[in-house]
Structures are given as structure tokens and as C-alpha cells.
Short mmCIF file of N, CA and C in Angstrom, two decimals:
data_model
loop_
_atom_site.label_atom_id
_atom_site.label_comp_id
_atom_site.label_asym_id
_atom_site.label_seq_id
_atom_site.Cartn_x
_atom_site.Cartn_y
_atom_site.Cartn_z
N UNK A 1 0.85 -1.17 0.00
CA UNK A 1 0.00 0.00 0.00
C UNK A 1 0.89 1.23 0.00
N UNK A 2 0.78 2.58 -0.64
CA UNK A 2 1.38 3.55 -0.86
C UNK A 2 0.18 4.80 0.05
N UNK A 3 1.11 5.29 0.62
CA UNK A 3 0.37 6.26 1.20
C UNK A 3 1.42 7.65 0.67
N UNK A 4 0.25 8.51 0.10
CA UNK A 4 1.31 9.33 -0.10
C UNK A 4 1.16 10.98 1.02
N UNK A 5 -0.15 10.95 1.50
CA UNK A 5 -0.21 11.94 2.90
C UNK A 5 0.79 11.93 4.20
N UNK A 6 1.41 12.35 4.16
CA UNK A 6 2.70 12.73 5.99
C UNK A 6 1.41 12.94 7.11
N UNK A 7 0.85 12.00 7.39
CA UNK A 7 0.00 12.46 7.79
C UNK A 7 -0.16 11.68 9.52
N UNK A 8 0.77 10.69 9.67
CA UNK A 8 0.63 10.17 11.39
C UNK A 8 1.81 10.66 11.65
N UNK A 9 1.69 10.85 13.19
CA UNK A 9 2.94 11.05 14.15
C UNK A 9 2.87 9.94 15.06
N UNK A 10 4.23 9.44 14.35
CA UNK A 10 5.05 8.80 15.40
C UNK A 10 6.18 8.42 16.62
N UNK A 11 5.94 7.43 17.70
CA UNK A 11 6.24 8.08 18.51
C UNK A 11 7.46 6.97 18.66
N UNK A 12 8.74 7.57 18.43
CA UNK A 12 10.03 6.27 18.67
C UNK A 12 10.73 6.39 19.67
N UNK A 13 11.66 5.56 19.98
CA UNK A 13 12.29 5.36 21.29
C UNK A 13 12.34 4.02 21.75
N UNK A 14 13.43 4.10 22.73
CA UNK A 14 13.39 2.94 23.95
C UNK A 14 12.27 2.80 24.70
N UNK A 15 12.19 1.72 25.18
CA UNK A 15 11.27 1.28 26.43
C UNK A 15 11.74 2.12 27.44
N UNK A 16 10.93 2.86 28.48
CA UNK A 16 11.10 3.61 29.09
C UNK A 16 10.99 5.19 28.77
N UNK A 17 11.13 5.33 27.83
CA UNK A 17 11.51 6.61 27.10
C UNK A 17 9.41 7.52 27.77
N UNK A 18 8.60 6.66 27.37
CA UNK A 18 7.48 7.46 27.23
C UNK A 18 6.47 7.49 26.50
N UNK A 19 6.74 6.45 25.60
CA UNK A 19 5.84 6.62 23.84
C UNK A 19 4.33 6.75 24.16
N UNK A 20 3.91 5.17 25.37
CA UNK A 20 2.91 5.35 25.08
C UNK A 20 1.89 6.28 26.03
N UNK A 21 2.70 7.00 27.49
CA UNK A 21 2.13 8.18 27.76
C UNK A 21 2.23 9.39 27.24
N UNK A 22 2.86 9.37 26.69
CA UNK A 22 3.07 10.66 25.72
C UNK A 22 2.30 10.50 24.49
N UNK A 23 1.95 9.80 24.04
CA UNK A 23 1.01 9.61 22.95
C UNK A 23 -0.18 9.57 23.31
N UNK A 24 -0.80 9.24 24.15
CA UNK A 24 -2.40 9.46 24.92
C UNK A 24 -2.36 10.64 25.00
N UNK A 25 -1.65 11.65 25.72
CA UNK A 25 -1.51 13.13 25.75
C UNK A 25 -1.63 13.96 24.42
N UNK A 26 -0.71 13.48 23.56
CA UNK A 26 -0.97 13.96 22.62
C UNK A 26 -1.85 13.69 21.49
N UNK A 27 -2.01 12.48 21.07
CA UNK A 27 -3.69 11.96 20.70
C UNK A 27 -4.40 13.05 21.02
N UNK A 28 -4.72 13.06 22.86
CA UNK A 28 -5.83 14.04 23.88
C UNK A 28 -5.69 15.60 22.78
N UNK A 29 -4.32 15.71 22.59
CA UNK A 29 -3.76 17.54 22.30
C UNK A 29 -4.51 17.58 20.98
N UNK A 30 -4.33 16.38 20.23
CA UNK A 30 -4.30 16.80 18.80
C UNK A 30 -5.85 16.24 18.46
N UNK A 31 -6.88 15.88 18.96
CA UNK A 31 -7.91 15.35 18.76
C UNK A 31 -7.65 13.87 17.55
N UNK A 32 -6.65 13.11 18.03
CA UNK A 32 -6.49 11.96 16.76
C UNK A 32 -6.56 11.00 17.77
N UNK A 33 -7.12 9.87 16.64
CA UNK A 33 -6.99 8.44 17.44
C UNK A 33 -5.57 8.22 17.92
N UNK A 34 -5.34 7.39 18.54
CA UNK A 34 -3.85 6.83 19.13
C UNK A 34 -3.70 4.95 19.44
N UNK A 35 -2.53 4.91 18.62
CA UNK A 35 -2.57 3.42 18.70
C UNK A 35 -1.13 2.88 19.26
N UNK A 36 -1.08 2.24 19.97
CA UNK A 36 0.11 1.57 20.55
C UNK A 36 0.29 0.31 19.68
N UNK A 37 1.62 -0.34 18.93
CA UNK A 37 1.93 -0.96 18.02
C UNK A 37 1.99 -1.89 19.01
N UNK A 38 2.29 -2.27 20.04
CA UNK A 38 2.70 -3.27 20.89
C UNK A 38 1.01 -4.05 20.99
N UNK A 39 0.34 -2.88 21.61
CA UNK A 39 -0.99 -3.15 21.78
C UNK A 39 -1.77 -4.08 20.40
N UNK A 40 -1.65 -3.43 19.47
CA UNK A 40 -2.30 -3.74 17.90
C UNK A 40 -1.85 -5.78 18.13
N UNK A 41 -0.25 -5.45 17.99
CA UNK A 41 0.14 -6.83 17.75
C UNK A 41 -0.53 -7.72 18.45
N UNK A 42 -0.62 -7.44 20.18
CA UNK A 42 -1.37 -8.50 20.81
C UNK A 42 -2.75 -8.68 20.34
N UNK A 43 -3.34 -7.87 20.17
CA UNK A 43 -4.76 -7.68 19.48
C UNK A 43 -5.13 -8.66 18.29
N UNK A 44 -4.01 -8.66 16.75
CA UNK A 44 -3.94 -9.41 16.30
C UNK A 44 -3.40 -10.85 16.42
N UNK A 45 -2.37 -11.22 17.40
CA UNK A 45 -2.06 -12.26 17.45
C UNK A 45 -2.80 -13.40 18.81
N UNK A 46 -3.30 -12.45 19.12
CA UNK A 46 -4.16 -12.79 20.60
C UNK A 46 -3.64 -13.53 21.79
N UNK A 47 -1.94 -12.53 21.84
CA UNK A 47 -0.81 -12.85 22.87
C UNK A 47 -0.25 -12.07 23.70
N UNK A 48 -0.02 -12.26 24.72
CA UNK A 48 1.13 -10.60 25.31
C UNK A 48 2.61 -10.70 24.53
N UNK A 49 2.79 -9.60 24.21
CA UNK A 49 4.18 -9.22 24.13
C UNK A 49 5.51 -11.02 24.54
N UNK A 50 5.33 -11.04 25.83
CA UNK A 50 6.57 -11.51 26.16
C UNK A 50 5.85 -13.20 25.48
N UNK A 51 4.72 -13.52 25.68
CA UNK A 51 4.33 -14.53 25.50
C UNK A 51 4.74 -15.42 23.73
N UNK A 52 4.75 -13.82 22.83
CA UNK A 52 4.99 -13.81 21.60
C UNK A 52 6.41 -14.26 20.99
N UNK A 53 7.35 -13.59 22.26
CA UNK A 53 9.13 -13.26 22.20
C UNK A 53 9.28 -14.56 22.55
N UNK A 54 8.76 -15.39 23.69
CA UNK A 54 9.03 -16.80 24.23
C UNK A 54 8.89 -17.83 23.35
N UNK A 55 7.66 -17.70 22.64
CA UNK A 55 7.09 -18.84 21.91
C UNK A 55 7.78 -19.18 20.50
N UNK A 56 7.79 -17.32 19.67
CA UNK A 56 8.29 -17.36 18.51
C UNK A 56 9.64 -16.77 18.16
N UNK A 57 9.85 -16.07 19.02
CA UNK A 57 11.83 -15.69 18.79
C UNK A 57 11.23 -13.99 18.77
N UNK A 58 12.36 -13.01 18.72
CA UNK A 58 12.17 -11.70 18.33
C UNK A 58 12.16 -11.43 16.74
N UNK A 59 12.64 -12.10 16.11
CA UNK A 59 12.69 -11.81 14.93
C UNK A 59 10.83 -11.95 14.21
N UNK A 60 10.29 -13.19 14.89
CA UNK A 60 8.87 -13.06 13.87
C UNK A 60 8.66 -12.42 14.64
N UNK A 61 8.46 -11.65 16.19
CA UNK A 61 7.85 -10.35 16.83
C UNK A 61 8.04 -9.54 15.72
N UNK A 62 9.33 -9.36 15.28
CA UNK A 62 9.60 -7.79 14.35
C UNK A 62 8.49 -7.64 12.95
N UNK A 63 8.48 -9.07 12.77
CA UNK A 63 7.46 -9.30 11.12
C UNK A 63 5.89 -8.84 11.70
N UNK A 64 5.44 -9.75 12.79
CA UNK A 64 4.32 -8.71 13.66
C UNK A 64 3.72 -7.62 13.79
N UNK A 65 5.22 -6.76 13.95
CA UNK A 65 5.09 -5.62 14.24
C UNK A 65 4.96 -4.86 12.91
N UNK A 66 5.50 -5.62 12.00
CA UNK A 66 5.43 -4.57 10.25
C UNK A 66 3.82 -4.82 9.80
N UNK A 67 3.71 -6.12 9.85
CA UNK A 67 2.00 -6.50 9.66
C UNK A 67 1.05 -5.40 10.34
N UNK A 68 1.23 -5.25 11.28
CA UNK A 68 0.39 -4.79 12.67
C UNK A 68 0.42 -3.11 12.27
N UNK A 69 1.68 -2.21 11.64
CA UNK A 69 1.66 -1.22 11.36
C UNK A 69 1.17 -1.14 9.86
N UNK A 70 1.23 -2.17 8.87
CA UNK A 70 0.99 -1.89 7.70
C UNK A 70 -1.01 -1.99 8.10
N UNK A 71 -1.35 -2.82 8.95
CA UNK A 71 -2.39 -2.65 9.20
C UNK A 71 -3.86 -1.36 9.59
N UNK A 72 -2.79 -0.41 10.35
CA UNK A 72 -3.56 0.94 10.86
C UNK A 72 -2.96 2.06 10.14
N UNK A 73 -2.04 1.74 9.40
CA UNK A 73 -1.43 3.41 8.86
C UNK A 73 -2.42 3.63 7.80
N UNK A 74 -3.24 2.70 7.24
CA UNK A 74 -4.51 3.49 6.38
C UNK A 74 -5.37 4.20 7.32
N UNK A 75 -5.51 4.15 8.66
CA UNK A 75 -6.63 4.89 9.19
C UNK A 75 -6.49 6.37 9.11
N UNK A 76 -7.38 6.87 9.51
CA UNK A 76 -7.17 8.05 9.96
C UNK A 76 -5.85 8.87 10.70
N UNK A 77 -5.28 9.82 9.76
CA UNK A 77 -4.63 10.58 10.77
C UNK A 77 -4.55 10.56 12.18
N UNK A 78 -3.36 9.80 12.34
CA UNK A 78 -3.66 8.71 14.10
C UNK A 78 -2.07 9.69 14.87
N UNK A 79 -1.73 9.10 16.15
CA UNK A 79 -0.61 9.39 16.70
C UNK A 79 -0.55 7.98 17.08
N UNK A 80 0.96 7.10 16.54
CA UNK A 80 1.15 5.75 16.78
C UNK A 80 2.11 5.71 17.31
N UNK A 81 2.60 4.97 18.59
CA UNK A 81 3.42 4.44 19.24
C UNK A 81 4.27 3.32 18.95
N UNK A 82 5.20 3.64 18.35
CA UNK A 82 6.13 2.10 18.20
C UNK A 82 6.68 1.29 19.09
N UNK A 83 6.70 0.21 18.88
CA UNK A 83 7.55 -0.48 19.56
C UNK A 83 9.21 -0.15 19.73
N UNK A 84 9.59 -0.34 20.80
CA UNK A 84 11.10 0.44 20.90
C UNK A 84 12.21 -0.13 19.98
N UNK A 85 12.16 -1.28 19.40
CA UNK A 85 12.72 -1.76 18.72
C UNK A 85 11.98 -1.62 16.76
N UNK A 86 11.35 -1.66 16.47
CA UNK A 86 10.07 -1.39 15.64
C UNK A 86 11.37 -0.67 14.38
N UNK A 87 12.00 0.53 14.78
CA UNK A 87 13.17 1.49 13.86
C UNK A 87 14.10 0.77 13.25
N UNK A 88 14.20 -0.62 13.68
CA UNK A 88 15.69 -1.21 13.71
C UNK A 88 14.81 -2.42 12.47
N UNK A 89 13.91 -2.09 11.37
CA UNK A 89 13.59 -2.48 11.23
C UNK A 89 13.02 -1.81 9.72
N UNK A 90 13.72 -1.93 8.02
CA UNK A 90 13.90 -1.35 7.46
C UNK A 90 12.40 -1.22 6.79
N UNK A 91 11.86 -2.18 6.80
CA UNK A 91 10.01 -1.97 5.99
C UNK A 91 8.97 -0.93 6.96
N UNK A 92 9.28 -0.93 8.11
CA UNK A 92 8.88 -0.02 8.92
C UNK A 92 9.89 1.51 9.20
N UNK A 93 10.94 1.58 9.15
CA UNK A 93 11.16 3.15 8.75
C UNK A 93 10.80 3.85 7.47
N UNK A 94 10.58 2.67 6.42
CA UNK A 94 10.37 3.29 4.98
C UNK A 94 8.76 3.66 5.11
N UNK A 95 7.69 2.77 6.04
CA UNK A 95 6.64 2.64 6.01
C UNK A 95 6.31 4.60 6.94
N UNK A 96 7.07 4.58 8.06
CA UNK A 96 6.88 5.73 8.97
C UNK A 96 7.38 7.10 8.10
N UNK A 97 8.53 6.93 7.27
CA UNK A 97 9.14 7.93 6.29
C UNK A 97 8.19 8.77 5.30
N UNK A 98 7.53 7.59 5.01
CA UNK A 98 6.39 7.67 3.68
C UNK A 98 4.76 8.40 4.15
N UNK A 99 4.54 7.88 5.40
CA UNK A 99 3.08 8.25 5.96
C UNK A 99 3.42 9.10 6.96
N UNK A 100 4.30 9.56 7.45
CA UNK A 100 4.16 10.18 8.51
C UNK A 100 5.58 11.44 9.25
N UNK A 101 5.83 11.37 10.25
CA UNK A 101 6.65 12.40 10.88
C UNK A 101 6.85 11.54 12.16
N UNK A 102 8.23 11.17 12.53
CA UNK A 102 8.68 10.73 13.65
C UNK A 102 9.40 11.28 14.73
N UNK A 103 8.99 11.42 16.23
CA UNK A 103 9.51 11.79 17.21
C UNK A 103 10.36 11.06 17.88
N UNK A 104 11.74 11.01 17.93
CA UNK A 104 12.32 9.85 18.96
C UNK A 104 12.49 10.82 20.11
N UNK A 105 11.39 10.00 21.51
CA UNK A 105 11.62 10.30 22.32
C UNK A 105 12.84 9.40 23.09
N UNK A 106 13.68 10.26 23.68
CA UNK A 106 14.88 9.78 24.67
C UNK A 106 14.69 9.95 26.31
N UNK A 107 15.57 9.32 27.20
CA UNK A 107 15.38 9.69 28.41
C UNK A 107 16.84 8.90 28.93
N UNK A 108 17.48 9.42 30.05
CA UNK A 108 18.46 9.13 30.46
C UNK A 108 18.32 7.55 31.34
N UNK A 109 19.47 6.72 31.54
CA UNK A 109 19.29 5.60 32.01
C UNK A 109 18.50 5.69 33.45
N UNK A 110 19.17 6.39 34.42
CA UNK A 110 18.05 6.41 35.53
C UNK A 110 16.58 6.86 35.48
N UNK A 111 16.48 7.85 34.34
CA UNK A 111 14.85 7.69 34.49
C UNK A 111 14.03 6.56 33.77
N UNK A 112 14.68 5.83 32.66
CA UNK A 112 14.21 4.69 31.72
C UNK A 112 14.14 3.72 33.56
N UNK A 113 15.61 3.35 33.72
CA UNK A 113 15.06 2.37 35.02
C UNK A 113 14.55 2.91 36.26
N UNK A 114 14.03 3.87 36.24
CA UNK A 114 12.94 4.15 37.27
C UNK A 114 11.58 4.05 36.71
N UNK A 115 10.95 4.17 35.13
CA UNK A 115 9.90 4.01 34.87
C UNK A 115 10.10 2.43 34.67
N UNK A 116 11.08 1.38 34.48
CA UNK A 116 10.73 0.18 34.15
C UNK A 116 10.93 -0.81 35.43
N UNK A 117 11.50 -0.35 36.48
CA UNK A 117 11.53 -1.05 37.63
C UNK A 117 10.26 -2.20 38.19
N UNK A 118 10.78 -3.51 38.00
CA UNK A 118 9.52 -4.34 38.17
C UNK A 118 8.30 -4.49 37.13
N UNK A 119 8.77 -3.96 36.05
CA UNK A 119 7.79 -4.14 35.08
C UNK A 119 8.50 -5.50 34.26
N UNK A 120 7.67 -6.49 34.43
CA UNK A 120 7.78 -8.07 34.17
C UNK A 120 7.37 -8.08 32.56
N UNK A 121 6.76 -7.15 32.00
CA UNK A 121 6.46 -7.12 30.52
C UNK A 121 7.18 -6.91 29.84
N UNK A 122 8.60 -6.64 29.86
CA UNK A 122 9.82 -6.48 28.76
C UNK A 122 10.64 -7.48 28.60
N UNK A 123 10.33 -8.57 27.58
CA UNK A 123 11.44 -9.52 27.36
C UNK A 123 12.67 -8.99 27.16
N UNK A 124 13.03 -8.03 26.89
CA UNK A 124 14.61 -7.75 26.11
C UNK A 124 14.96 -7.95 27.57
N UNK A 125 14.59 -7.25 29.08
CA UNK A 125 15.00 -7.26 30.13
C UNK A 125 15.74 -8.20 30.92
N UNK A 126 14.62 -9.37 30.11
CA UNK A 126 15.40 -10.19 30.60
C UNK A 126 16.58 -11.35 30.26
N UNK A 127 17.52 -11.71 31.47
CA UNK A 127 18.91 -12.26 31.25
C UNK A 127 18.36 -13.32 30.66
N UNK A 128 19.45 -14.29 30.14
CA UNK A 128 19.71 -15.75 29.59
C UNK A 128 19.29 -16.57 30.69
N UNK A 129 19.09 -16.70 31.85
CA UNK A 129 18.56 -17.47 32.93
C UNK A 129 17.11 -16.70 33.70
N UNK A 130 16.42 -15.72 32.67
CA UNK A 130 15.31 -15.45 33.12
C UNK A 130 15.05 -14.44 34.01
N UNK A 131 16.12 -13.91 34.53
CA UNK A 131 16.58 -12.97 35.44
C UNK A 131 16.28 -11.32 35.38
N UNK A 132 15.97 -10.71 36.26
CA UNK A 132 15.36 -9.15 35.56
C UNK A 132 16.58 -8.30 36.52
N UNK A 133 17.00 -7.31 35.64
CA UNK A 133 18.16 -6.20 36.48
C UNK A 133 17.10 -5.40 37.65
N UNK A 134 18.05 -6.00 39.03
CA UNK A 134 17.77 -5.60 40.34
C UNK A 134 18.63 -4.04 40.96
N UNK A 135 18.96 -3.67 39.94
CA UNK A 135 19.61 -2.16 40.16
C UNK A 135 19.84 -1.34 38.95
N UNK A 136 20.40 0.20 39.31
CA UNK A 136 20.39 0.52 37.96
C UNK A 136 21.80 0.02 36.93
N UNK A 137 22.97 -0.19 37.81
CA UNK A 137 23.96 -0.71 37.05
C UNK A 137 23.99 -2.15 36.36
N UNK A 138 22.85 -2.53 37.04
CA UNK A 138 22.66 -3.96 36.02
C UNK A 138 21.64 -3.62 34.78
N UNK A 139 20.70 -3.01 35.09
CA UNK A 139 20.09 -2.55 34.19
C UNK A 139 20.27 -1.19 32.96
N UNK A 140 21.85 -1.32 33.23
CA UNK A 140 22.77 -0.08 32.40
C UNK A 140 23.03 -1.00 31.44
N UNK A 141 23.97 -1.94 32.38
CA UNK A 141 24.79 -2.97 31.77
C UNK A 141 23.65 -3.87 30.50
N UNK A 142 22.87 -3.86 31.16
CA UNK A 142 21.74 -4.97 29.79
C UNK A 142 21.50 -4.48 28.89
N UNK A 143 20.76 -2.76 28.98
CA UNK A 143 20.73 -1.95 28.00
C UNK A 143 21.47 -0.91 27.14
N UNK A 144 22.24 -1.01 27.85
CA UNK A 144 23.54 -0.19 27.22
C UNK A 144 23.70 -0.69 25.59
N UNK A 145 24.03 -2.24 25.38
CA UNK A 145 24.38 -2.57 24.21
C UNK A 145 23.02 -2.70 23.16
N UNK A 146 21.80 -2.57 24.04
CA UNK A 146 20.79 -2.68 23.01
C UNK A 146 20.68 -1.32 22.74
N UNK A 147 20.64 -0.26 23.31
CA UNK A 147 20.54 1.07 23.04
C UNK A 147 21.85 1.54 21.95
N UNK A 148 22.78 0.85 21.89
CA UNK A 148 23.99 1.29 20.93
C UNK A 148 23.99 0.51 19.71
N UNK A 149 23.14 -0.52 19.65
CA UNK A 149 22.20 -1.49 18.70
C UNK A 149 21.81 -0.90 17.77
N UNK A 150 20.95 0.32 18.45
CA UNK A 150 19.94 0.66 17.90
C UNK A 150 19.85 2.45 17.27
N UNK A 151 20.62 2.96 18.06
CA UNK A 151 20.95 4.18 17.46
C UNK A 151 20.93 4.94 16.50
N UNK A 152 21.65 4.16 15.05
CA UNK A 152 21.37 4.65 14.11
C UNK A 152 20.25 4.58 13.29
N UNK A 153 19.46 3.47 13.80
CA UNK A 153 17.75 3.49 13.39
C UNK A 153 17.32 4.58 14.06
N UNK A 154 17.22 4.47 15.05
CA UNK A 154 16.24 5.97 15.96
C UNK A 154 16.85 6.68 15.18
N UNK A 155 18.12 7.43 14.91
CA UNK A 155 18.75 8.57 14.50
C UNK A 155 17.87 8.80 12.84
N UNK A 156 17.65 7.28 12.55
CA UNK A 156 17.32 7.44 10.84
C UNK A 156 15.64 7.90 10.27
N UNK A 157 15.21 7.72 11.60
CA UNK A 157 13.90 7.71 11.32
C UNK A 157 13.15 8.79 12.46
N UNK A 158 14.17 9.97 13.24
CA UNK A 158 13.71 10.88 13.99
C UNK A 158 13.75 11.76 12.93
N UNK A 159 12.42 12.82 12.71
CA UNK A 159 12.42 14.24 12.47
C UNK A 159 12.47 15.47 13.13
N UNK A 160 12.45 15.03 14.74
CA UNK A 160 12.49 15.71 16.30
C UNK A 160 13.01 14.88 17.36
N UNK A 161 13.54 15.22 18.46
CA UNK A 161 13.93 14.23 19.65
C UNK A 161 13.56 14.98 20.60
N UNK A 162 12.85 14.56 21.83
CA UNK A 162 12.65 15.16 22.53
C UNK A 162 12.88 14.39 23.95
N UNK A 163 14.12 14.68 24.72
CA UNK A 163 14.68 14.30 26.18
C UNK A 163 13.12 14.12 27.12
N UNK A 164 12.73 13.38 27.44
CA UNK A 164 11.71 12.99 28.61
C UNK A 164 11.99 12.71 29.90
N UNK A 165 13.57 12.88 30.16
CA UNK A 165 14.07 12.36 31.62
C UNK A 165 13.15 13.24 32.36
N UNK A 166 13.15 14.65 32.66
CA UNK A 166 12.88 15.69 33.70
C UNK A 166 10.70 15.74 32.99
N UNK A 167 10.53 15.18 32.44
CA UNK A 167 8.85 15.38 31.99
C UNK A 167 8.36 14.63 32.30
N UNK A 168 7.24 15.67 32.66
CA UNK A 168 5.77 14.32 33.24
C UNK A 168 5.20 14.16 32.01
N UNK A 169 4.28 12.88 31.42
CA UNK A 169 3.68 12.57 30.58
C UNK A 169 2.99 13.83 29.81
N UNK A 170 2.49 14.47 30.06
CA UNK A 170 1.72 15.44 30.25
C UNK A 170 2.39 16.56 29.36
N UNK A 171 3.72 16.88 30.00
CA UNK A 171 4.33 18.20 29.52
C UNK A 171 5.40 17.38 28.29
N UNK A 172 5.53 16.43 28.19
CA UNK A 172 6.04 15.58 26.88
C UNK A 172 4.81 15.66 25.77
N UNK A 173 3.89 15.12 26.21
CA UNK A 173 2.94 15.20 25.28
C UNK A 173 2.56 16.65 24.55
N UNK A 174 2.40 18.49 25.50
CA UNK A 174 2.11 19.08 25.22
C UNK A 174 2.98 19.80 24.26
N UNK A 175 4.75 19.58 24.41
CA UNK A 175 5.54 19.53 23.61
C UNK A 175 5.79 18.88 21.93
N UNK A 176 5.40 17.94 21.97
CA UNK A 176 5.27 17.37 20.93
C UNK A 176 3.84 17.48 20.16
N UNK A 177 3.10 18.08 20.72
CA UNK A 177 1.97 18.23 20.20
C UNK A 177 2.04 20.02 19.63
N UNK A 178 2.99 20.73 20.27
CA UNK A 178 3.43 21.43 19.90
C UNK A 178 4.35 21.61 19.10
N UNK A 179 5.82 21.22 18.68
CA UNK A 179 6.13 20.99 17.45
C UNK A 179 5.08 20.37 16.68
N UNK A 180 4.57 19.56 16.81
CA UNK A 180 3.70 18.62 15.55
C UNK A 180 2.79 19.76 14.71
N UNK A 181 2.31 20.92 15.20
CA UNK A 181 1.54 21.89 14.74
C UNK A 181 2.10 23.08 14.51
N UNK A 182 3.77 23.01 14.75
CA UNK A 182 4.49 24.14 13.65
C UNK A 182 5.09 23.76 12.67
N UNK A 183 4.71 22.40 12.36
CA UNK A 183 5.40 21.77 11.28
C UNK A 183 4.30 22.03 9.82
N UNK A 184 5.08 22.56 8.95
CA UNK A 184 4.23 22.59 7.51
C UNK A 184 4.40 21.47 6.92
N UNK A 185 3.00 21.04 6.59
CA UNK A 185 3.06 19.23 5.58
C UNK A 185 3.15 19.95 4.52
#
């Protein structure tokens, strides 16, 4: 499918970063539907997230996730949330390039592991023996190399970045909902 309208904002980044409170906010700002890609996938595959990563590997997660976006980018002028990995992923930056305008939101390691602390829903989190980082230097150490993984995707497919360490959902969202409406399509 060819879309030729710039017409969704998307929301990229790491886990932790913010996507999908910052995208309810701004959805709220911009009067558009809002879809979480993570969400869609379970929807269509009728699995959680980690249940998907366990059963079928990350790699068919990633095919999921292209299905799952080639699925809603015909809707309506939406604000969509990617999956944090989703960039690293060449049919989906060409797909976000083509329909839309991308935000990579960032946030520094202590605030990513203060919003993910005890959150049991992130396979990447966890070690080779099942194990989840019990501090922030373990949880540096895990993500460090996926975040340097991934870099030059976020870098390839941001048209804005916006730091979320010091923001509440709220004032991320009103930001980006603010660039999003000085931007000329």
C-alpha cells in the first residue's frame, strides 16, 4: 500500500523513554486516534508481548510488528506508538518515512530504570537465565548494548527528539503536540 499523505505522528524510542504516555496526551492535544503498536500486535495475534518473544523468537515479533503497522497506517490521521525496537527495522522506517513524521523520544538511564523497575512485561529485560536487572547498574549494563544497537535506526527515522528524563507525561505530550503543529506538511 502507498500512502502518499505525511500524515501520522510517530512516537520512537526505547522502552522507558514514554511513547505510550506521551502519545495518549498527545492523541488528547491533537484530537487523533492513538494506537500503541505493541498493543495492535497483541490484538492481532491474541498474545502478550513476552508470551509472543518466548514462543516465537524476536525476529517473527519484528514481522508482527510490520504486519500490525501496515495494518492501521490506512486509518485516519492517528498518533502511533512504536515499539522500541520497531526502527531497527527497514520496511517499517520506509513505512513511517512515507506516511508520517517521527519523534524519537529519549530519556536518560536512571529515568528509563525508574519508569521500568519491576515491570515483568519487557522480554529484552530479561537475562539468559530469566533474570530481571535488580539495580540501575545492572540494568545499564543490559541496555547499554541494546541502546547502541539501535541508534542509528532511531537517528534514521527521527524528524524531532525530545529528552523525557525531567517530563511528566503530560508536559512531553504538550511539547510534541506542539512541534507537531508548527510543522508545515
Amino acid at each position: 500500500m502507498i500512502v502518499t499523505a505525511r500524515r501520522h505522528l510517530y512516537l520512537a524510542g526505547f522502552m522507558g523513554t514514554g511513547k505510550t504516555a506521551t502519545g495518549l496526551h498527545v492523541a488528547d492535544a491533537l484530537r487523533r486516534p492513538f494506537y500503541d503498536l505493541d498493543t495492535v500486535v497483541e490484538q492481532i495475534t491474541g498474545r502478550r508481548i513476552p508470551e509472543v518473544f518466548a514462543i516465537d523468537g524476536e525476529a517473527a515479533f519484528r514481522q508482527r510488528e510490520c504486519r500490525a503497522l501496515r495494518s492501521i497506517v490506512g486509518a485516519s490521521s492517528s498518533v502511533i506508538a512504536l515499539g522500541g525496537g520497531a526502527p531497527t527495522i527497514g520496511a517499517i522506517r520506509a513505512l513511517v518515512r512515507e506516511s508520517g513524521r517521527a519523534v524519537l523520544l529519549t530519556a536518560d538511564l536512571p529515568s528509563m530504570w525508574s519508569r521500568l523497575r519491576g515491570d515483568e512485561s519487557r522480554p529484552l529485560l530479561e537475562g539468559e537465565d530469566g533474570d530481571r536487572p535488580a539495580s540501575l547498574s545492572e540494568f545499564t549494563a543490559r541496555v547499554q548494548p541494546i541502546l547502541k544497537a539501535r541508534e542509528d535506526a532511531y537517528r534514521a527515522i527521527a524528524d524531532w527528539t525530545l529528552d523525557t528524563s525531567a517530563l511528566t507525561p503530560v508536559e512531553a505530550g504538550r511539547r510534541t503536540a506542539e512541534w507537531w503543529l508548527a510543522q508545515a506538511d
